[in-house]
XYZ file of C-alpha atoms in Angstrom:
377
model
C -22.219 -5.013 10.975
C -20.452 -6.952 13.686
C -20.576 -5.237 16.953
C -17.205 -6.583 18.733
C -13.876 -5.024 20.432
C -10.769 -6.079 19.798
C -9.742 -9.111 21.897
C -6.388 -9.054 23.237
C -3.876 -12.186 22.796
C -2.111 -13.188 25.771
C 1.563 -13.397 24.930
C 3.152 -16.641 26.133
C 6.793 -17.317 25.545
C 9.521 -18.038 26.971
C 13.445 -18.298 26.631
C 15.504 -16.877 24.324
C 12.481 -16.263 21.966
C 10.565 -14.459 24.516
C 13.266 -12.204 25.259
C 13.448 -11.378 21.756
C 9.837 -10.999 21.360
C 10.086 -7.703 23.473
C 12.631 -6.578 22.997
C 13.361 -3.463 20.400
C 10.579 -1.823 18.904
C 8.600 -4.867 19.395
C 8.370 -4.169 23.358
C 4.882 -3.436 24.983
C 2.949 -4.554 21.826
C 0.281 -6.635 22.023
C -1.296 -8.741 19.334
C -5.490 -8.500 18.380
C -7.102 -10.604 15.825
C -9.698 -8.672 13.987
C -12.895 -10.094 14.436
C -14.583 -11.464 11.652
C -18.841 -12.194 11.296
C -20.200 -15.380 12.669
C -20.080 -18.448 9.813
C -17.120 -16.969 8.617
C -13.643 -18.796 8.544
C -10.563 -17.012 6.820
C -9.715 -13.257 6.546
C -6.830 -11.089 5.192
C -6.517 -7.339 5.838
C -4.254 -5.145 2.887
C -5.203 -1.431 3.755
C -5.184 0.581 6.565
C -5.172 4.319 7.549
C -3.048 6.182 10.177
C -6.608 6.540 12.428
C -6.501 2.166 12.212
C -9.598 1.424 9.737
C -8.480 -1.262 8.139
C -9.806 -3.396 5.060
C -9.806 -6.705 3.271
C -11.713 -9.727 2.951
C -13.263 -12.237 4.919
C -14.549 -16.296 3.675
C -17.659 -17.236 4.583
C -18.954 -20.512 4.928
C -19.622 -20.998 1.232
C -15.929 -20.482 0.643
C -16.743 -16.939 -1.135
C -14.457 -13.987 -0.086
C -16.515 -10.798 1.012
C -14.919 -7.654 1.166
C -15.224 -5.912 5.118
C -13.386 -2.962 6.570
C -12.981 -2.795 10.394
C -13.251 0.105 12.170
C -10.769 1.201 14.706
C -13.037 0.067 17.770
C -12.975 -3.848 16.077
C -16.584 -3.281 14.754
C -16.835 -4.590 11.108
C -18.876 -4.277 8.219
C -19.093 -5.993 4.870
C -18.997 -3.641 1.449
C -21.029 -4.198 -1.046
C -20.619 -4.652 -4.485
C -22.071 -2.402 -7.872
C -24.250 -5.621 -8.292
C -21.447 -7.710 -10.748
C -19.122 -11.068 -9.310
C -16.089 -8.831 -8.761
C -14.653 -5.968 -6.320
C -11.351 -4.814 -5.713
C -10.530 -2.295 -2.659
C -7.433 -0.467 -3.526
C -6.696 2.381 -0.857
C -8.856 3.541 2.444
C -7.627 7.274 4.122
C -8.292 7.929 7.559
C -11.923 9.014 7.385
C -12.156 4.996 6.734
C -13.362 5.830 3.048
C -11.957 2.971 0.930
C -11.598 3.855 -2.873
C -11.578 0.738 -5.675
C -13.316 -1.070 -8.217
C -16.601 -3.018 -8.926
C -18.352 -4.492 -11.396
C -21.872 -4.218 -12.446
C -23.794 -6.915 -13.617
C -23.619 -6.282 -17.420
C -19.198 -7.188 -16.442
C -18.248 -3.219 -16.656
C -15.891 -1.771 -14.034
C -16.245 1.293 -12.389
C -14.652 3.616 -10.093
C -16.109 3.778 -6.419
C -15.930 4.263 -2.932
C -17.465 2.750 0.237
C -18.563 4.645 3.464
C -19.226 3.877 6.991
C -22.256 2.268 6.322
C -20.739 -0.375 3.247
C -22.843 1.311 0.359
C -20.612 1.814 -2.838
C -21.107 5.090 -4.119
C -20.190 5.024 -8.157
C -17.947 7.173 -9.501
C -18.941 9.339 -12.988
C -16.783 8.449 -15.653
C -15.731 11.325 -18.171
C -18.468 11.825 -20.486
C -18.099 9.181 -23.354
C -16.050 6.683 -21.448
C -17.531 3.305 -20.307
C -15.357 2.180 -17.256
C -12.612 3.376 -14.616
C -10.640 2.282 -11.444
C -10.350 4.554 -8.338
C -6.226 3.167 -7.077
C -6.075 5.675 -4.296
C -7.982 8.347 -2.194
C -6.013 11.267 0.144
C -8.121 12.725 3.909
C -9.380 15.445 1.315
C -11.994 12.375 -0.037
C -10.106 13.067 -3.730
C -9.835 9.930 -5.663
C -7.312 9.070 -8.277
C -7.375 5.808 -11.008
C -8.252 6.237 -14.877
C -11.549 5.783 -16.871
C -11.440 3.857 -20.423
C -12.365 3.468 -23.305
C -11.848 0.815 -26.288
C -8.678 -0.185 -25.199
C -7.929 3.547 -23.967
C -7.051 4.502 -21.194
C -6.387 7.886 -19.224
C -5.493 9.346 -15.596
C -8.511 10.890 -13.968
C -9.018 12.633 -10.599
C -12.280 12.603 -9.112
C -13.353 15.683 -6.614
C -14.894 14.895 -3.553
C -18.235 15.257 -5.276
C -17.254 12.676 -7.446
C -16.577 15.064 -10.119
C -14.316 13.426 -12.781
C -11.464 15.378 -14.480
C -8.834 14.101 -16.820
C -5.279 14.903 -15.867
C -3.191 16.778 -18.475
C -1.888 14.503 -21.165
C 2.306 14.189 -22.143
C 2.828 15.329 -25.528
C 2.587 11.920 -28.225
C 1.115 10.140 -25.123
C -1.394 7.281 -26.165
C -2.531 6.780 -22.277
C -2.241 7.241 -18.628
C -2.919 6.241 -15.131
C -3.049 7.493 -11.966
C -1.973 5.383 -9.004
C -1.253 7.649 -5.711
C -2.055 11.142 -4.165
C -1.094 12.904 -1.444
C -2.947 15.320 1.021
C -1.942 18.346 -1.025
C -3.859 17.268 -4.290
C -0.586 16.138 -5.750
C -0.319 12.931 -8.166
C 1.998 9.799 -9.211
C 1.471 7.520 -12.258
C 2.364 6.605 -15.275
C 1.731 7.715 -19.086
C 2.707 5.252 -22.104
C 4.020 5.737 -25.943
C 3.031 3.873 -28.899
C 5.917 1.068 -29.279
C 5.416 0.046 -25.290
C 7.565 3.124 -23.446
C 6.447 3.832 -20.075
C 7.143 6.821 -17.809
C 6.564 7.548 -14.546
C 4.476 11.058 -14.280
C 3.459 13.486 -11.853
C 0.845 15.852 -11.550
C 0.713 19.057 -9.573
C -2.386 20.126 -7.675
C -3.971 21.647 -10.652
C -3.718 18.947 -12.871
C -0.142 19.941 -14.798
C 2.238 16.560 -16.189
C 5.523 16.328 -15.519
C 7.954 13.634 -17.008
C 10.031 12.354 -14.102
C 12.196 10.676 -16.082
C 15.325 12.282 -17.565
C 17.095 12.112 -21.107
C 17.830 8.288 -22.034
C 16.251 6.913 -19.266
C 12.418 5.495 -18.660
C 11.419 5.408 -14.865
C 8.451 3.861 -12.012
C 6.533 6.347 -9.377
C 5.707 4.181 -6.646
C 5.130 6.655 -3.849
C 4.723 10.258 -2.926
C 4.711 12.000 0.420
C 3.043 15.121 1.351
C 6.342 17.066 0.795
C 5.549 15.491 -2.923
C 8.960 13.594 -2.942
C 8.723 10.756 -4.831
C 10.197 7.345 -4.463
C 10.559 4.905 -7.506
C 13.162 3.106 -9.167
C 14.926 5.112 -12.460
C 16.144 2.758 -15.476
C 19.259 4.005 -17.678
C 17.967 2.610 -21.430
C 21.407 2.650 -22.821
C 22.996 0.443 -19.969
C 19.783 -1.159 -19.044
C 20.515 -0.663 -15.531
C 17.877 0.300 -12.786
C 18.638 2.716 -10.166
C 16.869 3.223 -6.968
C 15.663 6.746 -6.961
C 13.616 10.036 -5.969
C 12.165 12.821 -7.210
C 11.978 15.814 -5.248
C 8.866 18.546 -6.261
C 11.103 20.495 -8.655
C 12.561 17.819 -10.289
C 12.841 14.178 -12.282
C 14.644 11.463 -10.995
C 18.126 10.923 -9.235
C 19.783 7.971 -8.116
C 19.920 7.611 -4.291
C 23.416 8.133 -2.938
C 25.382 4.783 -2.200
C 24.700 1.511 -3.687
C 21.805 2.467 -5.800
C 22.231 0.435 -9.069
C 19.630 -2.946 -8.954
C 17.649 -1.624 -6.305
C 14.626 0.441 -6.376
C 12.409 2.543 -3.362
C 8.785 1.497 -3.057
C 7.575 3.569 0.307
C 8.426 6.795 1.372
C 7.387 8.797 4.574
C 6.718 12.361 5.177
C 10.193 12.947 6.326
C 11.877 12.148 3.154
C 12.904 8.467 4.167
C 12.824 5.941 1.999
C 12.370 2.090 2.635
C 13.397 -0.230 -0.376
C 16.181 -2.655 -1.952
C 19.488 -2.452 -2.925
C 22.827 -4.151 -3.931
C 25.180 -4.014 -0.825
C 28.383 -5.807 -0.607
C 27.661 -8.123 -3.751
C 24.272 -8.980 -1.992
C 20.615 -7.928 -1.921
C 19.571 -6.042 1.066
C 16.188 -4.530 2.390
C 17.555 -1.068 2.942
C 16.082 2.294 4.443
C 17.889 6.238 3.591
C 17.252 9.215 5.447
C 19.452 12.549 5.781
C 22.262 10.314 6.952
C 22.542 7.652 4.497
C 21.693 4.000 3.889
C 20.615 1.268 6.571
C 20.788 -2.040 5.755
C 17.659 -4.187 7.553
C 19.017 -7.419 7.999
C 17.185 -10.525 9.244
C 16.235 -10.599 12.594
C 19.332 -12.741 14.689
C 18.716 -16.450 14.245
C 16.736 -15.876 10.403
C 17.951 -15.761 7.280
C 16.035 -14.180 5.550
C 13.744 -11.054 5.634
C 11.108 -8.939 3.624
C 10.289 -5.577 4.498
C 7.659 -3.829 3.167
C 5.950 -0.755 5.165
C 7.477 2.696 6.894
C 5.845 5.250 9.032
C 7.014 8.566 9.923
C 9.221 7.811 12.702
C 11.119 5.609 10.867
C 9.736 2.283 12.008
C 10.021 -0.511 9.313
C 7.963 -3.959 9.141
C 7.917 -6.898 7.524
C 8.440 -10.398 8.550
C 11.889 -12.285 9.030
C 11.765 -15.830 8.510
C 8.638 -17.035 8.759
C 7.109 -14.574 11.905
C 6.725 -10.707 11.761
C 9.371 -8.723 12.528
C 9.923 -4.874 12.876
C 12.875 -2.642 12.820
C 13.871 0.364 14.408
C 15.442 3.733 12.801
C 18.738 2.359 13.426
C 17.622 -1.114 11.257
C 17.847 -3.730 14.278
C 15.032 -6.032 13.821
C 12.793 -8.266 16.805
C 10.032 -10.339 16.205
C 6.293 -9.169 16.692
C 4.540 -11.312 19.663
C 2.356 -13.818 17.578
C 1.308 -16.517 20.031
C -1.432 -17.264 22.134
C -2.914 -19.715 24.077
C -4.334 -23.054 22.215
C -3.276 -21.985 19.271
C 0.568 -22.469 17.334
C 1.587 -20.350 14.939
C 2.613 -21.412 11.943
C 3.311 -18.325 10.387
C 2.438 -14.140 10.512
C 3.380 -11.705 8.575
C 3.374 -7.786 9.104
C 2.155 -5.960 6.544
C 1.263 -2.152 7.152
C 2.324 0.312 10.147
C 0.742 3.683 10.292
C 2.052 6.627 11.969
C 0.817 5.931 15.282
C 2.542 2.853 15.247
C -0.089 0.307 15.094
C 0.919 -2.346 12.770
C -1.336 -4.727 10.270
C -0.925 -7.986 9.470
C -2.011 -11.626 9.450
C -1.126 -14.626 11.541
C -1.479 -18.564 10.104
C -2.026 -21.043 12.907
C -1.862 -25.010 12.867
C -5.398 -25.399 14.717
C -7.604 -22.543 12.994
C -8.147 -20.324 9.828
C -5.896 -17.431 8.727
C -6.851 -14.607 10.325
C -6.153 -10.799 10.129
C -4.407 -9.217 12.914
C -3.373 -6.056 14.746
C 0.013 -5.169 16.629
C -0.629 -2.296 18.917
């Protein structure tokens, strides 16, 4: 475990880019690179909680990634594998427990999770099955993925204990999995017919399936909030149009109001907005909707183009805009994060998560040194 705070960057910058820098929603923040242990080079951060653990991947000097989660005081520490040549870290709440994958040595994957100290704890599969993925854990420590078997799979939920239960089956279903869950126990996936069909599912806190999708039409859960809205993308078979669309508790799918068609949602927060794509004016457009309709997120001024691709719940959006990170505000003006400091030039950086207290993950490419992961707080 590396025993190191989080540096701050100086910001230098001047002109019209400086002014841009902080301006916005952008203003105050300051930029940290996330220390990584000595001998290593490279390092890219993809998860990260609202309390600011944070996990990834680091190169060492034998150019082999190793997995590490940093803590919220910049302290790191490597997680260890089941003892096989593969891991994969899928989702981390705000305890800092990250949930994923890992293979033993006899090539089998199985469902675990890591805690403070980097141990993975293994995950029981259902009695009879061989191997499972843990995609995502809530702050109650319950994990969600599938377990398999001979080509079979099926949505499981594992209880703190690391109890494993199978989640109820659609009728004619030949396999499931589960992919997200929210604080109140509640579930998002998919389930899949002989012939290729796909639907997106949810599960209620005890375990029940519902088909989100509605008569003639197949659908994608990508997200659900702790209200247990849903945000996805709906497809109309007969058309073969897609639909950007959400599924409140009590219900399947419905297109978003507006300019819906070709787009699709992909985050949603805990206020019911929703950050995603859509077809505006003839064009595509990163949009947000709340209670008051669509936002378009255009570039910031001076780009051309944008991707967006994380909301918290005050309506802040990131992404990157060109080829430096960018954020935008509830009303969808975008700045550019601060990404410089001294000795170094930045070649590119890219903002990737923000959590609800507004600190914002990323990664930052330089011309003089390795890609490294970074903070915006």
């Amino acid at each position: 475990m590396t025993k190191a705070g989080l540096a701050a960057v100086l910001v230098v910058s001047s002109g019209t880019a400086g002014q841009a820098a902080e301006s916005g929603a952008s203003a105050g923040r300051v930029m940290y690179e996330l220390p990584v242990p000595d001998g290593y080079g490279d390092s890219h951060a993809e998860l990260f909680g609202n309390s600011g653990h944070a996990a990834g991947w680091a190169r060492d000097s034998q150019g082999e990634l190793r997995h590490i989660r940093w803590n919220p005081d910049g302290s790191s520490v490597a997680l260890v594998g089941l003892g096989g040549n593969w891991d994969m870290l899928k989702a981390v709440n705000d305890d800092g427990i990250v949930a994923g994958v890992s293979s033993t040595s006899d090539t089998v994957s199985h469902a675990v999770t890591w805690d403070a100290s980097g141990v993975p704890k293994r995950l029981r599969e259902p009695e009879g099955y061989l191997a499972s993925n843990a995609e995502d854990i809530n702050n109650a420590h319950v994990a969600v993925g599938f377990a398999s078997i001979d080509n079979t799979a099926w949505a499981v939920r594992w209880e703190r204990d690391g109890a494993p239960a199978f989640l109820e089956k659609l009728p004619h279903s030949s396999g499931s999995s589960a992919s997200r869950i929210n604080d109140n126990g509640e579930v998002i996936g998919k389930a899949w017919f002989r012939g290729g069909t796909e639907v997106a599912v949810r599960w209620d806190a005890a375990g029940k399936a519902m088909n989100l999708g509605i008569k003639g039409q197949a659908a994608v859960a990508a997200d659900i909030n702790n209200r247990g809205t849903v945000a996805g993308q709906a497809f109309d078979l007969a058309s073969e149009k897609h639909y950007a669309a959400r599924a409140l508790r009590c219900c399947v799918f419905r297109a978003m109001d507006g300019p819906s068609e070709n787009g699709w949602l992909f985050d949603v927060n805990n206020r019911d907005v929703f950050l995603g794509s859509a077809t505006v004016d003839g064009r595509p457009e990163n949009v947000r909707w709340d209670g008051n309709g669509l936002v378009v997120l255009r570039p910031v001024p001076g780009t051309t183009e944008s991707t967006v691709t994380s909301l918290n719940d005050t309506g802040l959006s990131v992404g990157s805009s060109g080829r430096r990170a960018a954020i935008w505000d509830a009303s969808g003006q975008g700045t550019h994060l601060p990404d410089e400091k001294p000795g170094d030039i930045t070649t590119s950086s890219h903002a990737l998560l923000i959590n609800n207290a507004g600190q914002i993950l990323g990664d930052r490419n330089t011309m003089n040194g390795p890609r490294r992961a970074v903070v915006w707080r």
